[in-house]
Amino acid sequence: MPPRRVIIDTDTAGDDALAILMAVLSDRLDVDGVTVVAGNVEFDYQVENAKYALRLAGADDVPVHEGARRPLLKDFEHADYVHGEGGLGGELFPDTGIPSADEHAVDYVLRTVREDPGEVSLVCIGPLTNVAMALQREPDLDDYVDEVWVMGGAVNAPGNVTPAAEFNFWVDPDAAKLVLRELDVTLVDWGLTLDASVLGAEAFDRFAAFDTAYADFFRTIAEPVREFTREEQGVDGATQPDSLTVALAMAPELRGAAGTYYADVDEREGLTRGHSVVDTADVADAPARTRVIESADADLFEELFAGMLEEGDPERPL
Ligand code: RIB
Ligand code: CA
């Protein structure tokens, strides 16, 4: 199989950076470009973080396109409290000197998918503002993309930024609502993240023995997230939602159960802002087009991650 061409849309903090690393190091994916969207931390930190991750993987040639610096309509807050100031653990503030591509992220996405209809997939690991803006410009976007993988929402699970909402969907619920309505999305949600991608104390101990730049980067990023996760979610480990999304897009072997449903997002301000509902009861008179990954192999995910950190080979166990 030729590698799948992907564009990674990201609000690059630590977990995004590790996901970018995994995608670039994968032989099964060909990262066409990276587009940056407002989310985790201040936008310019996110841009540098993405460039740093690409350079670490030896992929300086992959263009970084800057996109939306704020959600479509809503005000929002960053998540520095999770990722540390700057997004990479609070001690690392890259200054790569790599210039961003001139083309705006949305123009780049539209040009790329129109040039090669059906050949480029979107892997969206941040708020969906850029994708929503692309849809506003090209209502038939679904005809031009291959697959659209989205890390977002909380299906049958409490949110992580409010009880109702996961961060990516909370930041820009208007964008999430539009994207789920207009595109055939494969969804990797916060509930699956907690089931299949928490790297716990044993994994940290295992990875501590890895003497590579990738493992050093992981330790720099993940220790503050581990501390936050332990204190706030009572789990001794670090969640990897974005790497799980990339891994699931890359490796069908990782996927368990999945179902396709109508899904909607509450875009109203208030306690339910960004709440995602998946119509598993099929009560809505609306098309079921969101494929929800409902289970994944947590042990295999850890092995993919270990292969990436130890040998720069995320496909080692496949
Ligand atoms: O809720 C988790 C998601 O929000 C991840 O993509 C994380 O990087 C943040 O963007
Ligand atoms: Ca993210």
PDB file of C-alpha atoms in Angstrom, residues 13-310:
ATOM      1  CA  ALA A  13       1.036  21.384  22.519  1.00  0.00           C
ATOM      2  CA  GLY A  14       2.814  18.302  23.828  1.00  0.00           C
ATOM      3  CA  ASP A  15       0.390  15.607  22.807  1.00  0.00           C
ATOM      4  CA  ASP A  16      -0.011  17.164  19.367  1.00  0.00           C
ATOM      5  CA  ALA A  17       3.776  17.330  18.980  1.00  0.00           C
ATOM      6  CA  LEU A  18       4.117  13.615  19.737  1.00  0.00           C
ATOM      7  CA  ALA A  19       1.320  12.915  17.255  1.00  0.00           C
ATOM      8  CA  ILE A  20       3.152  14.918  14.580  1.00  0.00           C
ATOM      9  CA  LEU A  21       6.296  12.940  15.398  1.00  0.00           C
ATOM     10  CA  MET A  22       4.401   9.654  14.992  1.00  0.00           C
ATOM     11  CA  ALA A  23       2.856  10.705  11.683  1.00  0.00           C
ATOM     12  CA  VAL A  24       6.162  11.848  10.181  1.00  0.00           C
ATOM     13  CA  LEU A  25       8.063   8.772  11.384  1.00  0.00           C
ATOM     14  CA  SER A  26       5.351   6.441  10.075  1.00  0.00           C
ATOM     15  CA  ASP A  27       6.028   4.657   6.778  1.00  0.00           C
ATOM     16  CA  ARG A  28       2.280   4.371   6.278  1.00  0.00           C
ATOM     17  CA  LEU A  29       1.621   8.127   6.291  1.00  0.00           C
ATOM     18  CA  ASP A  30       3.007  10.900   4.087  1.00  0.00           C
ATOM     19  CA  VAL A  31       2.580  14.237   5.848  1.00  0.00           C
ATOM     20  CA  ASP A  32       1.850  16.759   3.105  1.00  0.00           C
ATOM     21  CA  GLY A  33       1.746  19.678   5.504  1.00  0.00           C
ATOM     22  CA  VAL A  34       0.808  20.895   8.953  1.00  0.00           C
ATOM     23  CA  THR A  35      -1.837  23.543   9.580  1.00  0.00           C
ATOM     24  CA  VAL A  36      -2.074  25.369  12.899  1.00  0.00           C
ATOM     25  CA  VAL A  37      -5.303  26.387  14.639  1.00  0.00           C
ATOM     26  CA  ALA A  38      -6.067  28.301  17.854  1.00  0.00           C
ATOM     27  CA  GLY A  39      -6.370  26.085  20.917  1.00  0.00           C
ATOM     28  CA  ASN A  40      -4.033  24.743  23.575  1.00  0.00           C
ATOM     29  CA  VAL A  41      -1.620  27.635  24.043  1.00  0.00           C
ATOM     30  CA  GLU A  42      -0.759  31.007  22.467  1.00  0.00           C
ATOM     31  CA  PHE A  43      -0.803  30.631  18.702  1.00  0.00           C
ATOM     32  CA  ASP A  44       2.833  31.571  18.046  1.00  0.00           C
ATOM     33  CA  TYR A  45       4.009  28.999  20.604  1.00  0.00           C
ATOM     34  CA  GLN A  46       1.910  26.381  18.763  1.00  0.00           C
ATOM     35  CA  VAL A  47       3.523  27.295  15.434  1.00  0.00           C
ATOM     36  CA  GLU A  48       7.032  26.938  16.859  1.00  0.00           C
ATOM     37  CA  ASN A  49       6.091  23.709  18.659  1.00  0.00           C
ATOM     38  CA  ALA A  50       4.946  22.188  15.372  1.00  0.00           C
ATOM     39  CA  LYS A  51       8.191  23.201  13.648  1.00  0.00           C
ATOM     40  CA  TYR A  52      10.227  21.804  16.535  1.00  0.00           C
ATOM     41  CA  ALA A  53       8.466  18.445  16.322  1.00  0.00           C
ATOM     42  CA  LEU A  54       9.004  18.314  12.553  1.00  0.00           C
ATOM     43  CA  ARG A  55      12.713  19.178  12.939  1.00  0.00           C
ATOM     44  CA  LEU A  56      13.111  16.512  15.655  1.00  0.00           C
ATOM     45  CA  ALA A  57      11.759  13.982  13.143  1.00  0.00           C
ATOM     46  CA  GLY A  58      14.081  15.267  10.418  1.00  0.00           C
ATOM     47  CA  ALA A  59      11.148  16.717   8.478  1.00  0.00           C
ATOM     48  CA  ASP A  60      12.029  20.423   8.210  1.00  0.00           C
ATOM     49  CA  ASP A  61      10.760  20.227   4.632  1.00  0.00           C
ATOM     50  CA  VAL A  62       7.143  19.708   5.709  1.00  0.00           C
ATOM     51  CA  PRO A  63       5.455  23.125   5.432  1.00  0.00           C
ATOM     52  CA  VAL A  64       3.714  24.692   8.421  1.00  0.00           C
ATOM     53  CA  HIS A  65       0.753  26.864   7.432  1.00  0.00           C
ATOM     54  CA  GLU A  66      -0.756  29.245   9.961  1.00  0.00           C
ATOM     55  CA  GLY A  67      -4.546  29.261  10.238  1.00  0.00           C
ATOM     56  CA  ALA A  68      -7.261  30.619  12.472  1.00  0.00           C
ATOM     57  CA  ARG A  69      -5.957  32.478  15.515  1.00  0.00           C
ATOM     58  CA  ARG A  70      -9.371  32.363  17.200  1.00  0.00           C
ATOM     59  CA  PRO A  71     -12.578  30.314  16.995  1.00  0.00           C
ATOM     60  CA  LEU A  72     -15.321  31.185  14.512  1.00  0.00           C
ATOM     61  CA  LEU A  73     -17.452  33.039  17.049  1.00  0.00           C
ATOM     62  CA  LYS A  74     -16.685  32.202  20.671  1.00  0.00           C
ATOM     63  CA  ASP A  75     -14.148  33.510  23.163  1.00  0.00           C
ATOM     64  CA  PHE A  76     -12.015  30.786  24.734  1.00  0.00           C
ATOM     65  CA  GLU A  77      -9.188  30.053  27.162  1.00  0.00           C
ATOM     66  CA  HIS A  78      -5.956  28.176  26.501  1.00  0.00           C
ATOM     67  CA  ALA A  79      -4.999  24.961  28.306  1.00  0.00           C
ATOM     68  CA  ASP A  80      -1.563  25.997  29.607  1.00  0.00           C
ATOM     69  CA  TYR A  81      -2.602  24.477  32.936  1.00  0.00           C
ATOM     70  CA  VAL A  82      -2.403  21.053  31.302  1.00  0.00           C
ATOM     71  CA  HIS A  83       0.580  21.410  28.996  1.00  0.00           C
ATOM     72  CA  GLY A  84       2.734  23.942  30.828  1.00  0.00           C
ATOM     73  CA  GLU A  85       3.555  27.450  29.600  1.00  0.00           C
ATOM     74  CA  GLY A  86       4.389  27.321  25.919  1.00  0.00           C
ATOM     75  CA  GLY A  87       2.749  23.899  25.598  1.00  0.00           C
ATOM     76  CA  LEU A  88       5.828  21.643  25.774  1.00  0.00           C
ATOM     77  CA  GLY A  89       6.013  21.095  29.521  1.00  0.00           C
ATOM     78  CA  GLY A  90       6.793  24.640  30.613  1.00  0.00           C
ATOM     79  CA  GLU A  91      10.586  24.523  30.237  1.00  0.00           C
ATOM     80  CA  LEU A  92      10.970  24.185  26.457  1.00  0.00           C
ATOM     81  CA  PHE A  93      10.319  27.222  24.228  1.00  0.00           C
ATOM     82  CA  PRO A  94      11.566  26.386  20.724  1.00  0.00           C
ATOM     83  CA  ASP A  95      12.811  29.067  18.375  1.00  0.00           C
ATOM     84  CA  THR A  96      13.556  27.084  15.234  1.00  0.00           C
ATOM     85  CA  GLY A  97      13.997  29.935  12.781  1.00  0.00           C
ATOM     86  CA  ILE A  98      11.972  27.905  10.291  1.00  0.00           C
ATOM     87  CA  PRO A  99       9.654  30.265   8.338  1.00  0.00           C
ATOM     88  CA  SER A 100       5.959  29.439   8.106  1.00  0.00           C
ATOM     89  CA  ALA A 101       4.584  28.852   4.628  1.00  0.00           C
ATOM     90  CA  ASP A 102       3.153  32.010   3.043  1.00  0.00           C
ATOM     91  CA  GLU A 103      -0.219  30.456   2.235  1.00  0.00           C
ATOM     92  CA  HIS A 104      -2.950  30.611   4.883  1.00  0.00           C
ATOM     93  CA  ALA A 105      -3.867  27.183   6.243  1.00  0.00           C
ATOM     94  CA  VAL A 106      -7.366  27.245   4.765  1.00  0.00           C
ATOM     95  CA  ASP A 107      -6.125  28.287   1.310  1.00  0.00           C
ATOM     96  CA  TYR A 108      -3.493  25.517   1.495  1.00  0.00           C
ATOM     97  CA  VAL A 109      -6.020  22.838   2.454  1.00  0.00           C
ATOM     98  CA  LEU A 110      -8.448  23.837  -0.304  1.00  0.00           C
ATOM     99  CA  ARG A 111      -5.725  24.073  -2.965  1.00  0.00           C
ATOM    100  CA  THR A 112      -4.217  20.697  -1.990  1.00  0.00           C
ATOM    101  CA  VAL A 113      -7.450  18.690  -1.934  1.00  0.00           C
ATOM    102  CA  ARG A 114      -8.719  20.316  -5.154  1.00  0.00           C
ATOM    103  CA  GLU A 115      -5.457  19.472  -6.952  1.00  0.00           C
ATOM    104  CA  ASP A 116      -5.769  15.766  -6.019  1.00  0.00           C
ATOM    105  CA  PRO A 117      -9.414  15.007  -5.216  1.00  0.00           C
ATOM    106  CA  GLY A 118      -9.890  11.995  -2.957  1.00  0.00           C
ATOM    107  CA  GLU A 119      -6.172  11.535  -2.303  1.00  0.00           C
ATOM    108  CA  VAL A 120      -5.542  13.611   0.820  1.00  0.00           C
ATOM    109  CA  SER A 121      -6.899  12.891   4.302  1.00  0.00           C
ATOM    110  CA  LEU A 122      -7.256  15.394   7.119  1.00  0.00           C
ATOM    111  CA  VAL A 123      -6.114  14.410  10.604  1.00  0.00           C
ATOM    112  CA  CYS A 124      -7.588  17.015  12.937  1.00  0.00           C
ATOM    113  CA  ILE A 125      -6.151  17.069  16.434  1.00  0.00           C
ATOM    114  CA  GLY A 126      -7.218  20.535  17.537  1.00  0.00           C
ATOM    115  CA  PRO A 127     -10.345  22.702  17.454  1.00  0.00           C
ATOM    116  CA  LEU A 128     -12.030  22.495  14.057  1.00  0.00           C
ATOM    117  CA  THR A 129     -11.946  26.180  13.108  1.00  0.00           C
ATOM    118  CA  ASN A 130      -9.679  25.757  10.062  1.00  0.00           C
ATOM    119  CA  VAL A 131     -11.759  22.875   8.706  1.00  0.00           C
ATOM    120  CA  ALA A 132     -14.986  24.802   9.265  1.00  0.00           C
ATOM    121  CA  MET A 133     -13.549  27.797   7.422  1.00  0.00           C
ATOM    122  CA  ALA A 134     -12.583  25.511   4.552  1.00  0.00           C
ATOM    123  CA  LEU A 135     -16.164  24.201   4.485  1.00  0.00           C
ATOM    124  CA  GLN A 136     -17.544  27.734   4.399  1.00  0.00           C
ATOM    125  CA  ARG A 137     -15.376  28.366   1.325  1.00  0.00           C
ATOM    126  CA  GLU A 138     -15.999  24.953  -0.255  1.00  0.00           C
ATOM    127  CA  PRO A 139     -19.353  23.429   0.776  1.00  0.00           C
ATOM    128  CA  ASP A 140     -18.505  20.329  -1.284  1.00  0.00           C
ATOM    129  CA  LEU A 141     -15.268  19.726   0.656  1.00  0.00           C
ATOM    130  CA  ASP A 142     -16.409  16.167   1.436  1.00  0.00           C
ATOM    131  CA  ASP A 143     -16.118  15.371  -2.291  1.00  0.00           C
ATOM    132  CA  TYR A 144     -12.459  16.436  -2.325  1.00  0.00           C
ATOM    133  CA  VAL A 145     -11.017  14.815   0.810  1.00  0.00           C
ATOM    134  CA  ASP A 146     -10.209  11.185   1.396  1.00  0.00           C
ATOM    135  CA  GLU A 147     -10.801  10.505   5.108  1.00  0.00           C
ATOM    136  CA  VAL A 148     -11.299  13.033   7.896  1.00  0.00           C
ATOM    137  CA  TRP A 149     -10.069  11.886  11.305  1.00  0.00           C
ATOM    138  CA  VAL A 150     -11.032  14.074  14.258  1.00  0.00           C
ATOM    139  CA  MET A 151      -9.854  13.958  17.852  1.00  0.00           C
ATOM    140  CA  GLY A 152     -12.745  15.544  19.721  1.00  0.00           C
ATOM    141  CA  GLY A 153     -15.910  15.186  21.704  1.00  0.00           C
ATOM    142  CA  ALA A 154     -16.757  12.999  24.667  1.00  0.00           C
ATOM    143  CA  VAL A 155     -18.970  10.058  23.734  1.00  0.00           C
ATOM    144  CA  ASN A 156     -20.551   8.407  26.768  1.00  0.00           C
ATOM    145  CA  ALA A 157     -17.879  10.042  28.927  1.00  0.00           C
ATOM    146  CA  PRO A 158     -17.579  13.258  30.928  1.00  0.00           C
ATOM    147  CA  GLY A 159     -15.712  16.049  29.256  1.00  0.00           C
ATOM    148  CA  ASN A 160     -12.211  17.164  30.176  1.00  0.00           C
ATOM    149  CA  VAL A 161     -12.681  20.933  30.150  1.00  0.00           C
ATOM    150  CA  THR A 162     -16.224  20.983  31.528  1.00  0.00           C
ATOM    151  CA  PRO A 163     -18.363  18.066  32.679  1.00  0.00           C
ATOM    152  CA  ALA A 164     -20.117  18.287  29.319  1.00  0.00           C
ATOM    153  CA  ALA A 165     -17.359  18.981  26.836  1.00  0.00           C
ATOM    154  CA  GLU A 166     -13.968  17.892  25.560  1.00  0.00           C
ATOM    155  CA  PHE A 167     -11.504  20.745  24.914  1.00  0.00           C
ATOM    156  CA  ASN A 168     -11.353  20.781  21.068  1.00  0.00           C
ATOM    157  CA  PHE A 169     -15.143  20.849  20.757  1.00  0.00           C
ATOM    158  CA  TRP A 170     -15.514  23.336  23.631  1.00  0.00           C
ATOM    159  CA  VAL A 171     -13.069  25.833  22.105  1.00  0.00           C
ATOM    160  CA  ASP A 172     -15.003  26.031  18.850  1.00  0.00           C
ATOM    161  CA  PRO A 173     -18.390  24.300  19.120  1.00  0.00           C
ATOM    162  CA  ASP A 174     -19.744  26.153  16.089  1.00  0.00           C
ATOM    163  CA  ALA A 175     -16.946  24.690  13.971  1.00  0.00           C
ATOM    164  CA  ALA A 176     -17.383  21.203  15.429  1.00  0.00           C
ATOM    165  CA  LYS A 177     -21.139  21.309  14.743  1.00  0.00           C
ATOM    166  CA  LEU A 178     -20.581  22.347  11.119  1.00  0.00           C
ATOM    167  CA  VAL A 179     -17.846  19.781  10.461  1.00  0.00           C
ATOM    168  CA  LEU A 180     -19.820  16.838  11.865  1.00  0.00           C
ATOM    169  CA  ARG A 181     -22.842  17.927   9.838  1.00  0.00           C
ATOM    170  CA  GLU A 182     -21.054  18.406   6.521  1.00  0.00           C
ATOM    171  CA  LEU A 183     -18.225  15.846   6.473  1.00  0.00           C
ATOM    172  CA  ASP A 184     -17.939  12.095   6.898  1.00  0.00           C
ATOM    173  CA  VAL A 185     -15.783  12.138  10.023  1.00  0.00           C
ATOM    174  CA  THR A 186     -14.076   9.302  11.872  1.00  0.00           C
ATOM    175  CA  LEU A 187     -14.190  10.382  15.504  1.00  0.00           C
ATOM    176  CA  VAL A 188     -11.680   9.550  18.245  1.00  0.00           C
ATOM    177  CA  ASP A 189     -13.176  10.945  21.430  1.00  0.00           C
ATOM    178  CA  TRP A 190     -12.059  11.624  24.984  1.00  0.00           C
ATOM    179  CA  GLY A 191     -13.804   8.471  26.220  1.00  0.00           C
ATOM    180  CA  LEU A 192     -11.674   6.305  23.910  1.00  0.00           C
ATOM    181  CA  THR A 193      -8.621   8.322  24.919  1.00  0.00           C
ATOM    182  CA  LEU A 194      -9.150   7.313  28.543  1.00  0.00           C
ATOM    183  CA  ASP A 195      -9.776   3.694  27.558  1.00  0.00           C
ATOM    184  CA  ALA A 196      -6.864   3.185  25.172  1.00  0.00           C
ATOM    185  CA  SER A 197      -4.154   5.840  25.435  1.00  0.00           C
ATOM    186  CA  VAL A 198      -3.257   6.540  29.055  1.00  0.00           C
ATOM    187  CA  LEU A 199       0.463   5.853  29.392  1.00  0.00           C
ATOM    188  CA  GLY A 200       0.766   4.914  33.051  1.00  0.00           C
ATOM    189  CA  ALA A 201       3.560   4.570  35.594  1.00  0.00           C
ATOM    190  CA  GLU A 202       4.817   1.302  34.075  1.00  0.00           C
ATOM    191  CA  ALA A 203       5.077   2.877  30.645  1.00  0.00           C
ATOM    192  CA  PHE A 204       6.920   5.867  32.089  1.00  0.00           C
ATOM    193  CA  ASP A 205       9.340   3.504  33.843  1.00  0.00           C
ATOM    194  CA  ARG A 206       9.791   1.523  30.616  1.00  0.00           C
ATOM    195  CA  PHE A 207      10.362   4.647  28.522  1.00  0.00           C
ATOM    196  CA  ALA A 208      12.801   6.071  31.096  1.00  0.00           C
ATOM    197  CA  ALA A 209      15.303   3.480  29.883  1.00  0.00           C
ATOM    198  CA  PHE A 210      15.123   4.733  26.294  1.00  0.00           C
ATOM    199  CA  ASP A 211      18.169   6.871  25.478  1.00  0.00           C
ATOM    200  CA  THR A 212      16.931   8.699  22.389  1.00  0.00           C
ATOM    201  CA  ALA A 213      16.048  12.291  21.505  1.00  0.00           C
ATOM    202  CA  TYR A 214      12.448  11.142  21.022  1.00  0.00           C
ATOM    203  CA  ALA A 215      12.273   9.701  24.539  1.00  0.00           C
ATOM    204  CA  ASP A 216      13.898  12.822  25.996  1.00  0.00           C
ATOM    205  CA  PHE A 217      11.261  14.922  24.229  1.00  0.00           C
ATOM    206  CA  PHE A 218       8.493  12.715  25.622  1.00  0.00           C
ATOM    207  CA  ARG A 219       9.832  13.035  29.169  1.00  0.00           C
ATOM    208  CA  THR A 220      10.099  16.822  28.835  1.00  0.00           C
ATOM    209  CA  ILE A 221       6.506  17.070  27.635  1.00  0.00           C
ATOM    210  CA  ALA A 222       4.741  14.351  29.564  1.00  0.00           C
ATOM    211  CA  GLU A 223       5.875  14.788  33.167  1.00  0.00           C
ATOM    212  CA  PRO A 224       3.729  17.966  33.730  1.00  0.00           C
ATOM    213  CA  VAL A 225       0.763  16.308  31.981  1.00  0.00           C
ATOM    214  CA  ARG A 226       1.251  13.251  34.232  1.00  0.00           C
ATOM    215  CA  GLU A 227       1.167  15.506  37.293  1.00  0.00           C
ATOM    216  CA  PHE A 228      -1.991  17.286  36.062  1.00  0.00           C
ATOM    217  CA  THR A 229      -3.677  13.981  35.184  1.00  0.00           C
ATOM    218  CA  ARG A 230      -2.793  12.536  38.583  1.00  0.00           C
ATOM    219  CA  GLU A 231      -4.104  15.560  40.483  1.00  0.00           C
ATOM    220  CA  GLU A 232      -7.172  16.340  38.375  1.00  0.00           C
ATOM    221  CA  GLN A 233      -8.237  12.970  37.031  1.00  0.00           C
ATOM    222  CA  GLY A 234      -6.845  10.690  39.725  1.00  0.00           C
ATOM    223  CA  VAL A 235      -4.882   8.682  37.177  1.00  0.00           C
ATOM    224  CA  ASP A 236      -1.094   8.253  37.360  1.00  0.00           C
ATOM    225  CA  GLY A 237      -0.294   8.648  33.712  1.00  0.00           C
ATOM    226  CA  ALA A 238      -0.429  10.917  30.681  1.00  0.00           C
ATOM    227  CA  THR A 239      -3.221  10.754  28.138  1.00  0.00           C
ATOM    228  CA  GLN A 240      -2.244  10.725  24.446  1.00  0.00           C
ATOM    229  CA  PRO A 241      -5.451  11.659  22.527  1.00  0.00           C
ATOM    230  CA  ASP A 242      -3.675  13.055  19.472  1.00  0.00           C
ATOM    231  CA  SER A 243      -1.167  10.227  19.064  1.00  0.00           C
ATOM    232  CA  LEU A 244      -4.061   7.767  19.446  1.00  0.00           C
ATOM    233  CA  THR A 245      -5.854   9.533  16.589  1.00  0.00           C
ATOM    234  CA  VAL A 246      -2.797   9.366  14.332  1.00  0.00           C
ATOM    235  CA  ALA A 247      -2.151   5.757  15.322  1.00  0.00           C
ATOM    236  CA  LEU A 248      -5.742   4.749  14.542  1.00  0.00           C
ATOM    237  CA  ALA A 249      -5.581   6.484  11.168  1.00  0.00           C
ATOM    238  CA  MET A 250      -2.250   4.755  10.446  1.00  0.00           C
ATOM    239  CA  ALA A 251      -2.982   1.271  11.794  1.00  0.00           C
ATOM    240  CA  PRO A 252      -6.297  -0.479  11.213  1.00  0.00           C
ATOM    241  CA  GLU A 253      -4.830  -3.246  13.396  1.00  0.00           C
ATOM    242  CA  LEU A 254      -5.360  -0.908  16.369  1.00  0.00           C
ATOM    243  CA  ARG A 255      -9.081  -0.451  15.767  1.00  0.00           C
ATOM    244  CA  GLY A 256     -11.743  -2.381  17.664  1.00  0.00           C
ATOM    245  CA  ALA A 257     -15.461  -1.777  17.497  1.00  0.00           C
ATOM    246  CA  ALA A 258     -16.845   1.168  15.565  1.00  0.00           C
ATOM    247  CA  GLY A 259     -20.299   2.434  14.759  1.00  0.00           C
ATOM    248  CA  THR A 260     -21.657   5.114  12.436  1.00  0.00           C
ATOM    249  CA  TYR A 261     -24.172   7.482  13.932  1.00  0.00           C
ATOM    250  CA  TYR A 262     -25.710  10.915  13.652  1.00  0.00           C
ATOM    251  CA  ALA A 263     -23.716  13.197  15.939  1.00  0.00           C
ATOM    252  CA  ASP A 264     -24.347  16.770  17.005  1.00  0.00           C
ATOM    253  CA  VAL A 265     -22.631  19.427  19.105  1.00  0.00           C
ATOM    254  CA  ASP A 266     -24.223  22.043  21.363  1.00  0.00           C
ATOM    255  CA  GLU A 267     -22.901  25.385  20.175  1.00  0.00           C
ATOM    256  CA  ARG A 268     -24.768  27.449  22.776  1.00  0.00           C
ATOM    257  CA  GLU A 269     -22.886  29.260  25.531  1.00  0.00           C
ATOM    258  CA  GLY A 270     -23.369  27.802  28.978  1.00  0.00           C
ATOM    259  CA  LEU A 271     -22.869  24.546  30.855  1.00  0.00           C
ATOM    260  CA  THR A 272     -23.401  22.382  27.767  1.00  0.00           C
ATOM    261  CA  ARG A 273     -21.198  24.398  25.381  1.00  0.00           C
ATOM    262  CA  GLY A 274     -19.304  21.942  23.172  1.00  0.00           C
ATOM    263  CA  HIS A 275     -21.245  18.910  24.417  1.00  0.00           C
ATOM    264  CA  SER A 276     -21.242  16.178  21.781  1.00  0.00           C
ATOM    265  CA  VAL A 277     -24.093  13.734  21.470  1.00  0.00           C
ATOM    266  CA  VAL A 278     -23.891  10.572  19.390  1.00  0.00           C
ATOM    267  CA  ASP A 279     -27.341   9.260  18.485  1.00  0.00           C
ATOM    268  CA  THR A 280     -26.753   5.610  19.343  1.00  0.00           C
ATOM    269  CA  ALA A 281     -30.537   5.202  19.787  1.00  0.00           C
ATOM    270  CA  ASP A 282     -31.175   6.397  16.220  1.00  0.00           C
ATOM    271  CA  VAL A 283     -33.952   8.718  17.335  1.00  0.00           C
ATOM    272  CA  ALA A 284     -32.948  11.756  15.319  1.00  0.00           C
ATOM    273  CA  ASP A 285     -34.297  12.211  11.822  1.00  0.00           C
ATOM    274  CA  ALA A 286     -30.846  12.962  10.474  1.00  0.00           C
ATOM    275  CA  PRO A 287     -28.180  11.154   8.436  1.00  0.00           C
ATOM    276  CA  ALA A 288     -25.777   8.884  10.325  1.00  0.00           C
ATOM    277  CA  ARG A 289     -22.375   9.861   8.964  1.00  0.00           C
ATOM    278  CA  THR A 290     -19.968  10.037  11.932  1.00  0.00           C
ATOM    279  CA  ARG A 291     -17.922   6.840  12.372  1.00  0.00           C
ATOM    280  CA  VAL A 292     -17.105   6.573  16.069  1.00  0.00           C
ATOM    281  CA  ILE A 293     -14.159   4.352  17.026  1.00  0.00           C
ATOM    282  CA  GLU A 294     -15.582   2.673  20.126  1.00  0.00           C
ATOM    283  CA  SER A 295     -12.639   0.541  21.213  1.00  0.00           C
ATOM    284  CA  ALA A 296      -8.942   0.218  20.502  1.00  0.00           C
ATOM    285  CA  ASP A 297      -6.093  -2.027  21.601  1.00  0.00           C
ATOM    286  CA  ALA A 298      -4.389  -0.150  24.457  1.00  0.00           C
ATOM    287  CA  ASP A 299      -1.490  -2.622  24.660  1.00  0.00           C
ATOM    288  CA  LEU A 300      -0.752  -2.306  20.952  1.00  0.00           C
ATOM    289  CA  PHE A 301      -0.962   1.485  21.214  1.00  0.00           C
ATOM    290  CA  GLU A 302       1.728   1.427  23.917  1.00  0.00           C
ATOM    291  CA  GLU A 303       3.893  -0.776  21.675  1.00  0.00           C
ATOM    292  CA  LEU A 304       3.492   1.628  18.748  1.00  0.00           C
ATOM    293  CA  PHE A 305       4.443   4.494  21.058  1.00  0.00           C
ATOM    294  CA  ALA A 306       7.437   2.543  22.439  1.00  0.00           C
ATOM    295  CA  GLY A 307       8.637   1.789  18.915  1.00  0.00           C
ATOM    296  CA  MET A 308       8.456   5.477  18.100  1.00  0.00           C
ATOM    297  CA  LEU A 309      10.363   6.601  21.203  1.00  0.00           C
ATOM    298  CA  GLU A 310      12.976   3.814  21.227  1.00  0.00           C
TER     299      GLU A 310
END
